[in-house]
Amino acid sequence: MADPFVPVHLSVNWFIVNNSSLNRGSSLLTVDEACSRPRGEQSDRPGNTEKEEKPISATLLGYEILKEREKFTVYKILIKRPEGGSWLIFRRYADFCMLSDQLRELFPGFHQALPPKRRFKDNYDGSFLEKRRLGLQTFLENLMLHKHISTSEPVTYFLSADDPSSPFYSTEESRAFCETLEQKNHRLLRELLEKQREVDSLTKSLEDKENYIDLLWRKKQHLLFISSCENKNILPTIEASRLQTENYSCGCC
């Protein structure tokens, strides 16, 4: 399962490219249906003014060790649009290496280093994977500092969502994705129950205050009645009438 950590949001100037624009073997899953825009819509002609896209956020949620035909580690990245909608992608360390190679070809001055490979020790050690996760997070952050790099085709494709029917969509990744959604559902359900308990508590508190106010009103009404009777000398008359009734009853006996 993925190890928890404090999410780091990345601002990405993102435009969608055609899924067939690059040929790579990364695996990923969608949460919301991804939009696609043909590359032909982009133009580099002078004077062409393109509408500036709003930034999205990319959060590296953690990693998970999977075992299907071979054991490997995938890193989960949550992509969010500012106007709403999100999807989850899975990327292996090899996908980051491929992205880095593509960026070096496009930008000869690109020198953002990835965390190093580990050749002679356990690649699934928890402390090693956590250090690698932090290194990959730093790598993504550094990419986003450069406008031309962050909006390049390799980066935007790396963050885009492919068709789940692609050959890189494995059963293990599907299971991991379902478990991620299950964890999210449990968290939302827990938050809902906490909110419901808070609502119930506030409702009871409101009822108690209403009952207390009603009691105070009744006491006030009673005191006003007594005060009114005293001012009109009604109470002595009522008391005398009561005593006379009692004496008459005793005489009859």
PDB file of N, CA and C in Angstrom, residues 90-194:
ATOM      1  N   PHE A  90      -0.453   6.383 -12.601  1.00  0.00           N
ATOM      2  CA  PHE A  90       0.607   5.581 -12.016  1.00  0.00           C
ATOM      3  C   PHE A  90       1.842   5.686 -12.905  1.00  0.00           C
ATOM      4  N   ARG A  91       2.980   5.973 -12.306  1.00  0.00           N
ATOM      5  CA  ARG A  91       4.223   6.079 -13.063  1.00  0.00           C
ATOM      6  C   ARG A  91       5.314   5.271 -12.371  1.00  0.00           C
ATOM      7  N   ARG A  92       6.071   4.536 -13.166  1.00  0.00           N
ATOM      8  CA  ARG A  92       7.219   3.803 -12.658  1.00  0.00           C
ATOM      9  C   ARG A  92       8.457   4.695 -12.757  1.00  0.00           C
ATOM     10  N   TYR A  93       9.490   4.280 -12.060  1.00  0.00           N
ATOM     11  CA  TYR A  93      10.737   5.043 -12.109  1.00  0.00           C
ATOM     12  C   TYR A  93      11.249   5.124 -13.551  1.00  0.00           C
ATOM     13  N   ALA A  94      11.042   4.044 -14.328  1.00  0.00           N
ATOM     14  CA  ALA A  94      11.479   4.031 -15.730  1.00  0.00           C
ATOM     15  C   ALA A  94      10.760   5.110 -16.543  1.00  0.00           C
ATOM     16  N   ASP A  95       9.506   5.413 -16.179  1.00  0.00           N
ATOM     17  CA  ASP A  95       8.768   6.467 -16.885  1.00  0.00           C
ATOM     18  C   ASP A  95       9.399   7.829 -16.632  1.00  0.00           C
ATOM     19  N   PHE A  96       9.842   8.043 -15.392  1.00  0.00           N
ATOM     20  CA  PHE A  96      10.541   9.299 -15.085  1.00  0.00           C
ATOM     21  C   PHE A  96      11.845   9.381 -15.879  1.00  0.00           C
ATOM     22  N   CYS A  97      12.551   8.248 -15.993  1.00  0.00           N
ATOM     23  CA  CYS A  97      13.806   8.235 -16.756  1.00  0.00           C
ATOM     24  C   CYS A  97      13.546   8.540 -18.227  1.00  0.00           C
ATOM     25  N   MET A  98      12.469   7.982 -18.784  1.00  0.00           N
ATOM     26  CA  MET A  98      12.126   8.241 -20.180  1.00  0.00           C
ATOM     27  C   MET A  98      11.776   9.709 -20.382  1.00  0.00           C
ATOM     28  N   LEU A  99      11.022  10.276 -19.432  1.00  0.00           N
ATOM     29  CA  LEU A  99      10.678  11.697 -19.511  1.00  0.00           C
ATOM     30  C   LEU A  99      11.942  12.548 -19.484  1.00  0.00           C
ATOM     31  N   SER A 100      12.863  12.219 -18.596  1.00  0.00           N
ATOM     32  CA  SER A 100      14.108  12.970 -18.499  1.00  0.00           C
ATOM     33  C   SER A 100      14.898  12.901 -19.803  1.00  0.00           C
ATOM     34  N   ASP A 101      14.961  11.719 -20.421  1.00  0.00           N
ATOM     35  CA  ASP A 101      15.691  11.562 -21.687  1.00  0.00           C
ATOM     36  C   ASP A 101      15.047  12.398 -22.795  1.00  0.00           C
ATOM     37  N   GLN A 102      13.719  12.383 -22.850  1.00  0.00           N
ATOM     38  CA  GLN A 102      13.021  13.157 -23.878  1.00  0.00           C
ATOM     39  C   GLN A 102      13.258  14.655 -23.696  1.00  0.00           C
ATOM     40  N   LEU A 103      13.277  15.102 -22.446  1.00  0.00           N
ATOM     41  CA  LEU A 103      13.514  16.524 -22.189  1.00  0.00           C
ATOM     42  C   LEU A 103      14.945  16.920 -22.530  1.00  0.00           C
ATOM     43  N   ARG A 104      15.883  16.021 -22.321  1.00  0.00           N
ATOM     44  CA  ARG A 104      17.272  16.321 -22.686  1.00  0.00           C
ATOM     45  C   ARG A 104      17.429  16.465 -24.203  1.00  0.00           C
ATOM     46  N   GLU A 105      16.631  15.692 -24.954  1.00  0.00           N
ATOM     47  CA  GLU A 105      16.688  15.807 -26.402  1.00  0.00           C
ATOM     48  C   GLU A 105      16.089  17.131 -26.874  1.00  0.00           C
ATOM     49  N   LEU A 106      14.991  17.546 -26.219  1.00  0.00           N
ATOM     50  CA  LEU A 106      14.332  18.792 -26.614  1.00  0.00           C
ATOM     51  C   LEU A 106      15.058  20.023 -26.104  1.00  0.00           C
ATOM     52  N   PHE A 107      15.631  19.905 -24.909  1.00  0.00           N
ATOM     53  CA  PHE A 107      16.287  21.047 -24.268  1.00  0.00           C
ATOM     54  C   PHE A 107      17.712  20.632 -23.892  1.00  0.00           C
ATOM     55  N   PRO A 108      18.689  20.912 -24.736  1.00  0.00           N
ATOM     56  CA  PRO A 108      20.073  20.498 -24.450  1.00  0.00           C
ATOM     57  C   PRO A 108      20.599  21.018 -23.125  1.00  0.00           C
ATOM     58  N   GLY A 109      20.069  22.152 -22.644  1.00  0.00           N
ATOM     59  CA  GLY A 109      20.542  22.695 -21.379  1.00  0.00           C
ATOM     60  C   GLY A 109      19.816  22.137 -20.168  1.00  0.00           C
ATOM     61  N   PHE A 110      18.986  21.134 -20.382  1.00  0.00           N
ATOM     62  CA  PHE A 110      18.224  20.550 -19.275  1.00  0.00           C
ATOM     63  C   PHE A 110      19.144  19.691 -18.416  1.00  0.00           C
ATOM     64  N   HIS A 111      19.203  20.022 -17.119  1.00  0.00           N
ATOM     65  CA  HIS A 111      20.106  19.284 -16.224  1.00  0.00           C
ATOM     66  C   HIS A 111      19.436  18.918 -14.906  1.00  0.00           C
ATOM     67  N   GLN A 112      18.133  18.685 -14.932  1.00  0.00           N
ATOM     68  CA  GLN A 112      17.446  18.282 -13.703  1.00  0.00           C
ATOM     69  C   GLN A 112      17.681  16.795 -13.464  1.00  0.00           C
ATOM     70  N   ALA A 113      18.347  16.487 -12.368  1.00  0.00           N
ATOM     71  CA  ALA A 113      18.749  15.105 -12.105  1.00  0.00           C
ATOM     72  C   ALA A 113      17.642  14.332 -11.398  1.00  0.00           C
ATOM     73  N   LEU A 114      17.536  13.050 -11.745  1.00  0.00           N
ATOM     74  CA  LEU A 114      16.643  12.131 -11.057  1.00  0.00           C
ATOM     75  C   LEU A 114      17.394  11.472  -9.899  1.00  0.00           C
ATOM     76  N   PRO A 115      16.664  10.964  -8.906  1.00  0.00           N
ATOM     77  CA  PRO A 115      17.355  10.198  -7.862  1.00  0.00           C
ATOM     78  C   PRO A 115      18.052   8.998  -8.496  1.00  0.00           C
ATOM     79  N   PRO A 116      19.227   8.624  -8.027  1.00  0.00           N
ATOM     80  CA  PRO A 116      20.024   7.574  -8.689  1.00  0.00           C
ATOM     81  C   PRO A 116      19.381   6.193  -8.575  1.00  0.00           C
ATOM     82  N   LYS A 117      19.794   5.313  -9.474  1.00  0.00           N
ATOM     83  CA  LYS A 117      19.348   3.923  -9.425  1.00  0.00           C
ATOM     84  C   LYS A 117      20.096   3.189  -8.315  1.00  0.00           C
ATOM     85  N   ARG A 118      19.509   2.081  -7.904  1.00  0.00           N
ATOM     86  CA  ARG A 118      20.136   1.267  -6.863  1.00  0.00           C
ATOM     87  C   ARG A 118      20.348  -0.127  -7.445  1.00  0.00           C
ATOM     88  N   ARG A 119      21.607  -0.460  -7.709  1.00  0.00           N
ATOM     89  CA  ARG A 119      21.897  -1.667  -8.471  1.00  0.00           C
ATOM     90  C   ARG A 119      22.220  -2.886  -7.610  1.00  0.00           C
ATOM     91  N   PHE A 120      22.824  -2.699  -6.445  1.00  0.00           N
ATOM     92  CA  PHE A 120      23.343  -3.846  -5.704  1.00  0.00           C
ATOM     93  C   PHE A 120      22.653  -4.050  -4.351  1.00  0.00           C
ATOM     94  N   LYS A 121      21.581  -3.311  -4.103  1.00  0.00           N
ATOM     95  CA  LYS A 121      20.873  -3.468  -2.837  1.00  0.00           C
ATOM     96  C   LYS A 121      19.390  -3.632  -3.105  1.00  0.00           C
ATOM     97  N   ASP A 122      18.630  -3.823  -2.031  1.00  0.00           N
ATOM     98  CA  ASP A 122      17.188  -4.034  -2.141  1.00  0.00           C
ATOM     99  C   ASP A 122      16.500  -2.758  -2.625  1.00  0.00           C
ATOM    100  N   ASN A 123      15.864  -2.835  -3.795  1.00  0.00           N
ATOM    101  CA  ASN A 123      15.165  -1.676  -4.347  1.00  0.00           C
ATOM    102  C   ASN A 123      13.802  -1.432  -3.701  1.00  0.00           C
ATOM    103  N   TYR A 124      13.393  -2.328  -2.801  1.00  0.00           N
ATOM    104  CA  TYR A 124      12.070  -2.213  -2.189  1.00  0.00           C
ATOM    105  C   TYR A 124      12.153  -1.904  -0.700  1.00  0.00           C
ATOM    106  N   ASP A 125      13.324  -1.484  -0.280  1.00  0.00           N
ATOM    107  CA  ASP A 125      13.490  -1.049   1.104  1.00  0.00           C
ATOM    108  C   ASP A 125      12.690   0.240   1.339  1.00  0.00           C
ATOM    109  N   GLY A 126      11.966   0.304   2.457  1.00  0.00           N
ATOM    110  CA  GLY A 126      11.089   1.439   2.717  1.00  0.00           C
ATOM    111  C   GLY A 126      11.797   2.780   2.741  1.00  0.00           C
ATOM    112  N   SER A 127      12.947   2.834   3.405  1.00  0.00           N
ATOM    113  CA  SER A 127      13.670   4.104   3.502  1.00  0.00           C
ATOM    114  C   SER A 127      14.200   4.538   2.134  1.00  0.00           C
ATOM    115  N   PHE A 128      14.645   3.558   1.326  1.00  0.00           N
ATOM    116  CA  PHE A 128      15.128   3.883  -0.014  1.00  0.00           C
ATOM    117  C   PHE A 128      13.997   4.421  -0.883  1.00  0.00           C
ATOM    118  N   LEU A 129      12.831   3.768  -0.829  1.00  0.00           N
ATOM    119  CA  LEU A 129      11.693   4.207  -1.638  1.00  0.00           C
ATOM    120  C   LEU A 129      11.206   5.583  -1.212  1.00  0.00           C
ATOM    121  N   GLU A 130      11.278   5.869   0.079  1.00  0.00           N
ATOM    122  CA  GLU A 130      10.856   7.192   0.542  1.00  0.00           C
ATOM    123  C   GLU A 130      11.817   8.267   0.037  1.00  0.00           C
ATOM    124  N   LYS A 131      13.120   7.979   0.067  1.00  0.00           N
ATOM    125  CA  LYS A 131      14.095   8.941  -0.464  1.00  0.00           C
ATOM    126  C   LYS A 131      13.892   9.138  -1.967  1.00  0.00           C
ATOM    127  N   ARG A 132      13.602   8.043  -2.666  1.00  0.00           N
ATOM    128  CA  ARG A 132      13.363   8.161  -4.102  1.00  0.00           C
ATOM    129  C   ARG A 132      12.096   8.968  -4.368  1.00  0.00           C
ATOM    130  N   ARG A 133      11.059   8.745  -3.580  1.00  0.00           N
ATOM    131  CA  ARG A 133       9.813   9.507  -3.750  1.00  0.00           C
ATOM    132  C   ARG A 133      10.066  11.002  -3.586  1.00  0.00           C
ATOM    133  N   LEU A 134      10.826  11.360  -2.559  1.00  0.00           N
ATOM    134  CA  LEU A 134      11.162  12.769  -2.342  1.00  0.00           C
ATOM    135  C   LEU A 134      11.983  13.324  -3.499  1.00  0.00           C
ATOM    136  N   GLY A 135      12.892  12.496  -4.030  1.00  0.00           N
ATOM    137  CA  GLY A 135      13.693  12.931  -5.172  1.00  0.00           C
ATOM    138  C   GLY A 135      12.839  13.149  -6.415  1.00  0.00           C
ATOM    139  N   LEU A 136      11.874  12.265  -6.657  1.00  0.00           N
ATOM    140  CA  LEU A 136      10.983  12.420  -7.799  1.00  0.00           C
ATOM    141  C   LEU A 136      10.078  13.634  -7.622  1.00  0.00           C
ATOM    142  N   GLN A 137       9.662  13.882  -6.381  1.00  0.00           N
ATOM    143  CA  GLN A 137       8.852  15.067  -6.104  1.00  0.00           C
ATOM    144  C   GLN A 137       9.644  16.333  -6.434  1.00  0.00           C
ATOM    145  N   THR A 138      10.907  16.360  -6.019  1.00  0.00           N
ATOM    146  CA  THR A 138      11.766  17.508  -6.324  1.00  0.00           C
ATOM    147  C   THR A 138      11.966  17.655  -7.834  1.00  0.00           C
ATOM    148  N   PHE A 139      12.115  16.537  -8.518  1.00  0.00           N
ATOM    149  CA  PHE A 139      12.271  16.557  -9.977  1.00  0.00           C
ATOM    150  C   PHE A 139      11.064  17.213 -10.641  1.00  0.00           C
ATOM    151  N   LEU A 140       9.855  16.826 -10.211  1.00  0.00           N
ATOM    152  CA  LEU A 140       8.639  17.423 -10.775  1.00  0.00           C
ATOM    153  C   LEU A 140       8.553  18.915 -10.450  1.00  0.00           C
ATOM    154  N   GLU A 141       8.897  19.265  -9.231  1.00  0.00           N
ATOM    155  CA  GLU A 141       8.853  20.682  -8.844  1.00  0.00           C
ATOM    156  C   GLU A 141       9.794  21.514  -9.715  1.00  0.00           C
ATOM    157  N   ASN A 142      10.989  20.995  -9.956  1.00  0.00           N
ATOM    158  CA  ASN A 142      11.951  21.726 -10.782  1.00  0.00           C
ATOM    159  C   ASN A 142      11.468  21.877 -12.216  1.00  0.00           C
ATOM    160  N   LEU A 143      10.760  20.857 -12.740  1.00  0.00           N
ATOM    161  CA  LEU A 143      10.218  20.963 -14.091  1.00  0.00           C
ATOM    162  C   LEU A 143       9.231  22.117 -14.187  1.00  0.00           C
ATOM    163  N   MET A 144       8.415  22.268 -13.158  1.00  0.00           N
ATOM    164  CA  MET A 144       7.361  23.276 -13.198  1.00  0.00           C
ATOM    165  C   MET A 144       7.886  24.706 -13.080  1.00  0.00           C
ATOM    166  N   LEU A 145       9.179  24.850 -12.718  1.00  0.00           N
ATOM    167  CA  LEU A 145       9.754  26.186 -12.605  1.00  0.00           C
ATOM    168  C   LEU A 145      10.061  26.797 -13.973  1.00  0.00           C
ATOM    169  N   HIS A 146      10.076  25.971 -15.021  1.00  0.00           N
ATOM    170  CA  HIS A 146      10.417  26.439 -16.362  1.00  0.00           C
ATOM    171  C   HIS A 146       9.192  26.313 -17.260  1.00  0.00           C
ATOM    172  N   LYS A 147       8.708  27.436 -17.760  1.00  0.00           N
ATOM    173  CA  LYS A 147       7.463  27.457 -18.526  1.00  0.00           C
ATOM    174  C   LYS A 147       7.547  26.577 -19.772  1.00  0.00           C
ATOM    175  N   HIS A 148       8.615  26.704 -20.536  1.00  0.00           N
ATOM    176  CA  HIS A 148       8.717  25.958 -21.785  1.00  0.00           C
ATOM    177  C   HIS A 148       8.831  24.460 -21.530  1.00  0.00           C
ATOM    178  N   ILE A 149       9.480  24.101 -20.449  1.00  0.00           N
ATOM    179  CA  ILE A 149       9.605  22.675 -20.124  1.00  0.00           C
ATOM    180  C   ILE A 149       8.282  22.136 -19.610  1.00  0.00           C
ATOM    181  N   SER A 150       7.634  22.875 -18.704  1.00  0.00           N
ATOM    182  CA  SER A 150       6.391  22.388 -18.091  1.00  0.00           C
ATOM    183  C   SER A 150       5.252  22.278 -19.097  1.00  0.00           C
ATOM    184  N   THR A 151       5.334  23.033 -20.213  1.00  0.00           N
ATOM    185  CA  THR A 151       4.289  22.975 -21.237  1.00  0.00           C
ATOM    186  C   THR A 151       4.712  22.162 -22.449  1.00  0.00           C
ATOM    187  N   SER A 152       5.843  21.502 -22.351  1.00  0.00           N
ATOM    188  CA  SER A 152       6.317  20.690 -23.475  1.00  0.00           C
ATOM    189  C   SER A 152       5.484  19.414 -23.590  1.00  0.00           C
ATOM    190  N   GLU A 153       5.533  18.803 -24.769  1.00  0.00           N
ATOM    191  CA  GLU A 153       4.739  17.600 -25.015  1.00  0.00           C
ATOM    192  C   GLU A 153       5.113  16.442 -24.081  1.00  0.00           C
ATOM    193  N   PRO A 154       6.392  16.171 -23.824  1.00  0.00           N
ATOM    194  CA  PRO A 154       6.712  15.061 -22.929  1.00  0.00           C
ATOM    195  C   PRO A 154       6.107  15.232 -21.534  1.00  0.00           C
ATOM    196  N   VAL A 155       6.164  16.454 -20.997  1.00  0.00           N
ATOM    197  CA  VAL A 155       5.646  16.677 -19.645  1.00  0.00           C
ATOM    198  C   VAL A 155       4.122  16.584 -19.629  1.00  0.00           C
ATOM    199  N   THR A 156       3.468  17.251 -20.591  1.00  0.00           N
ATOM    200  CA  THR A 156       2.002  17.223 -20.602  1.00  0.00           C
ATOM    201  C   THR A 156       1.478  15.818 -20.863  1.00  0.00           C
ATOM    202  N   TYR A 157       2.164  15.061 -21.692  1.00  0.00           N
ATOM    203  CA  TYR A 157       1.749  13.683 -21.922  1.00  0.00           C
ATOM    204  C   TYR A 157       2.010  12.818 -20.691  1.00  0.00           C
ATOM    205  N   PHE A 158       3.105  13.088 -20.015  1.00  0.00           N
ATOM    206  CA  PHE A 158       3.432  12.355 -18.792  1.00  0.00           C
ATOM    207  C   PHE A 158       2.326  12.526 -17.750  1.00  0.00           C
ATOM    208  N   LEU A 159       1.711  13.719 -17.712  1.00  0.00           N
ATOM    209  CA  LEU A 159       0.672  14.006 -16.722  1.00  0.00           C
ATOM    210  C   LEU A 159      -0.733  13.722 -17.226  1.00  0.00           C
ATOM    211  N   SER A 160      -0.864  13.329 -18.500  1.00  0.00           N
ATOM    212  CA  SER A 160      -2.187  13.105 -19.062  1.00  0.00           C
ATOM    213  C   SER A 160      -2.666  11.701 -18.744  1.00  0.00           C
ATOM    214  N   ALA A 161      -3.946  11.468 -19.046  1.00  0.00           N
ATOM    215  CA  ALA A 161      -4.566  10.180 -18.748  1.00  0.00           C
ATOM    216  C   ALA A 161      -4.809   9.420 -20.045  1.00  0.00           C
ATOM    217  N   ASP A 162      -4.376   8.167 -20.087  1.00  0.00           N
ATOM    218  CA  ASP A 162      -4.579   7.329 -21.260  1.00  0.00           C
ATOM    219  C   ASP A 162      -5.881   6.552 -21.147  1.00  0.00           C
ATOM    220  N   ASP A 163      -6.238   5.897 -22.228  1.00  0.00           N
ATOM    221  CA  ASP A 163      -7.404   5.017 -22.262  1.00  0.00           C
ATOM    222  C   ASP A 163      -7.136   3.801 -21.375  1.00  0.00           C
ATOM    223  N   PRO A 164      -8.050   3.481 -20.442  1.00  0.00           N
ATOM    224  CA  PRO A 164      -7.831   2.310 -19.588  1.00  0.00           C
ATOM    225  C   PRO A 164      -7.681   1.005 -20.368  1.00  0.00           C
ATOM    226  N   SER A 165      -8.084   0.974 -21.624  1.00  0.00           N
ATOM    227  CA  SER A 165      -7.955  -0.258 -22.397  1.00  0.00           C
ATOM    228  C   SER A 165      -6.564  -0.430 -22.992  1.00  0.00           C
ATOM    229  N   SER A 166      -5.652   0.511 -22.694  1.00  0.00           N
ATOM    230  CA  SER A 166      -4.306   0.415 -23.249  1.00  0.00           C
ATOM    231  C   SER A 166      -3.611  -0.827 -22.695  1.00  0.00           C
ATOM    232  N   PRO A 167      -2.628  -1.370 -23.433  1.00  0.00           N
ATOM    233  CA  PRO A 167      -1.956  -2.594 -22.982  1.00  0.00           C
ATOM    234  C   PRO A 167      -1.151  -2.405 -21.710  1.00  0.00           C
ATOM    235  N   PHE A 168      -0.969  -1.133 -21.267  1.00  0.00           N
ATOM    236  CA  PHE A 168      -0.186  -0.888 -20.053  1.00  0.00           C
ATOM    237  C   PHE A 168      -1.074  -0.817 -18.828  1.00  0.00           C
ATOM    238  N   TYR A 169      -2.358  -1.078 -19.037  1.00  0.00           N
ATOM    239  CA  TYR A 169      -3.317  -1.044 -17.931  1.00  0.00           C
ATOM    240  C   TYR A 169      -3.411  -2.449 -17.362  1.00  0.00           C
ATOM    241  N   SER A 170      -2.737  -2.723 -16.267  1.00  0.00           N
ATOM    242  CA  SER A 170      -2.636  -4.082 -15.753  1.00  0.00           C
ATOM    243  C   SER A 170      -3.636  -4.343 -14.642  1.00  0.00           C
ATOM    244  N   THR A 171      -3.812  -5.618 -14.338  1.00  0.00           N
ATOM    245  CA  THR A 171      -4.715  -6.011 -13.251  1.00  0.00           C
ATOM    246  C   THR A 171      -4.214  -5.495 -11.919  1.00  0.00           C
ATOM    247  N   GLU A 172      -2.903  -5.551 -11.710  1.00  0.00           N
ATOM    248  CA  GLU A 172      -2.336  -5.070 -10.454  1.00  0.00           C
ATOM    249  C   GLU A 172      -2.577  -3.577 -10.289  1.00  0.00           C
ATOM    250  N   GLU A 173      -2.416  -2.822 -11.372  1.00  0.00           N
ATOM    251  CA  GLU A 173      -2.633  -1.381 -11.292  1.00  0.00           C
ATOM    252  C   GLU A 173      -4.110  -1.074 -11.047  1.00  0.00           C
ATOM    253  N   SER A 174      -4.984  -1.891 -11.666  1.00  0.00           N
ATOM    254  CA  SER A 174      -6.422  -1.730 -11.432  1.00  0.00           C
ATOM    255  C   SER A 174      -6.754  -1.965  -9.969  1.00  0.00           C
ATOM    256  N   ARG A 175      -6.158  -3.012  -9.400  1.00  0.00           N
ATOM    257  CA  ARG A 175      -6.389  -3.283  -7.986  1.00  0.00           C
ATOM    258  C   ARG A 175      -5.889  -2.137  -7.116  1.00  0.00           C
ATOM    259  N   ALA A 176      -4.699  -1.629  -7.440  1.00  0.00           N
ATOM    260  CA  ALA A 176      -4.146  -0.525  -6.657  1.00  0.00           C
ATOM    261  C   ALA A 176      -5.033   0.713  -6.757  1.00  0.00           C
ATOM    262  N   PHE A 177      -5.547   0.946  -7.950  1.00  0.00           N
ATOM    263  CA  PHE A 177      -6.417   2.103  -8.140  1.00  0.00           C
ATOM    264  C   PHE A 177      -7.711   1.943  -7.347  1.00  0.00           C
ATOM    265  N   CYS A 178      -8.293   0.747  -7.386  1.00  0.00           N
ATOM    266  CA  CYS A 178      -9.524   0.491  -6.626  1.00  0.00           C
ATOM    267  C   CYS A 178      -9.286   0.646  -5.136  1.00  0.00           C
ATOM    268  N   GLU A 179      -8.134   0.184  -4.665  1.00  0.00           N
ATOM    269  CA  GLU A 179      -7.827   0.348  -3.250  1.00  0.00           C
ATOM    270  C   GLU A 179      -7.677   1.817  -2.891  1.00  0.00           C
ATOM    271  N   THR A 180      -7.101   2.599  -3.812  1.00  0.00           N
ATOM    272  CA  THR A 180      -6.979   4.038  -3.567  1.00  0.00           C
ATOM    273  C   THR A 180      -8.357   4.680  -3.462  1.00  0.00           C
ATOM    274  N   LEU A 181      -9.260   4.306  -4.382  1.00  0.00           N
ATOM    275  CA  LEU A 181     -10.618   4.839  -4.314  1.00  0.00           C
ATOM    276  C   LEU A 181     -11.332   4.380  -3.042  1.00  0.00           C
ATOM    277  N   GLU A 182     -11.083   3.139  -2.644  1.00  0.00           N
ATOM    278  CA  GLU A 182     -11.706   2.627  -1.423  1.00  0.00           C
ATOM    279  C   GLU A 182     -11.225   3.427  -0.207  1.00  0.00           C
ATOM    280  N   GLN A 183      -9.932   3.709  -0.166  1.00  0.00           N
ATOM    281  CA  GLN A 183      -9.405   4.517   0.928  1.00  0.00           C
ATOM    282  C   GLN A 183     -10.038   5.901   0.934  1.00  0.00           C
ATOM    283  N   LYS A 184     -10.203   6.481  -0.242  1.00  0.00           N
ATOM    284  CA  LYS A 184     -10.823   7.799  -0.340  1.00  0.00           C
ATOM    285  C   LYS A 184     -12.271   7.740   0.124  1.00  0.00           C
ATOM    286  N   ASN A 185     -12.994   6.671  -0.277  1.00  0.00           N
ATOM    287  CA  ASN A 185     -14.383   6.527   0.147  1.00  0.00           C
ATOM    288  C   ASN A 185     -14.492   6.380   1.655  1.00  0.00           C
ATOM    289  N   HIS A 186     -13.587   5.595   2.254  1.00  0.00           N
ATOM    290  CA  HIS A 186     -13.592   5.433   3.708  1.00  0.00           C
ATOM    291  C   HIS A 186     -13.336   6.774   4.399  1.00  0.00           C
ATOM    292  N   ARG A 187     -12.404   7.539   3.848  1.00  0.00           N
ATOM    293  CA  ARG A 187     -12.098   8.840   4.444  1.00  0.00           C
ATOM    294  C   ARG A 187     -13.299   9.778   4.349  1.00  0.00           C
ATOM    295  N   LEU A 188     -13.943   9.799   3.178  1.00  0.00           N
ATOM    296  CA  LEU A 188     -15.113  10.663   3.010  1.00  0.00           C
ATOM    297  C   LEU A 188     -16.261  10.208   3.906  1.00  0.00           C
ATOM    298  N   LEU A 189     -16.440   8.888   4.041  1.00  0.00           N
ATOM    299  CA  LEU A 189     -17.493   8.383   4.909  1.00  0.00           C
ATOM    300  C   LEU A 189     -17.226   8.743   6.359  1.00  0.00           C
ATOM    301  N   ARG A 190     -15.960   8.641   6.782  1.00  0.00           N
ATOM    302  CA  ARG A 190     -15.600   9.006   8.146  1.00  0.00           C
ATOM    303  C   ARG A 190     -15.855  10.488   8.395  1.00  0.00           C
ATOM    304  N   GLU A 191     -15.489  11.320   7.417  1.00  0.00           N
ATOM    305  CA  GLU A 191     -15.747  12.753   7.553  1.00  0.00           C
ATOM    306  C   GLU A 191     -17.252  13.037   7.607  1.00  0.00           C
ATOM    307  N   LEU A 192     -18.020  12.293   6.800  1.00  0.00           N
ATOM    308  CA  LEU A 192     -19.476  12.478   6.796  1.00  0.00           C
ATOM    309  C   LEU A 192     -20.075  12.111   8.146  1.00  0.00           C
ATOM    310  N   LEU A 193     -19.610  11.001   8.725  1.00  0.00           N
ATOM    311  CA  LEU A 193     -20.119  10.587  10.032  1.00  0.00           C
ATOM    312  C   LEU A 193     -19.755  11.606  11.115  1.00  0.00           C
ATOM    313  N   GLU A 194     -18.540  12.133  11.034  1.00  0.00           N
ATOM    314  CA  GLU A 194     -18.136  13.156  12.000  1.00  0.00           C
ATOM    315  C   GLU A 194     -18.999  14.404  11.873  1.00  0.00           C
TER     316      GLU A 194
END
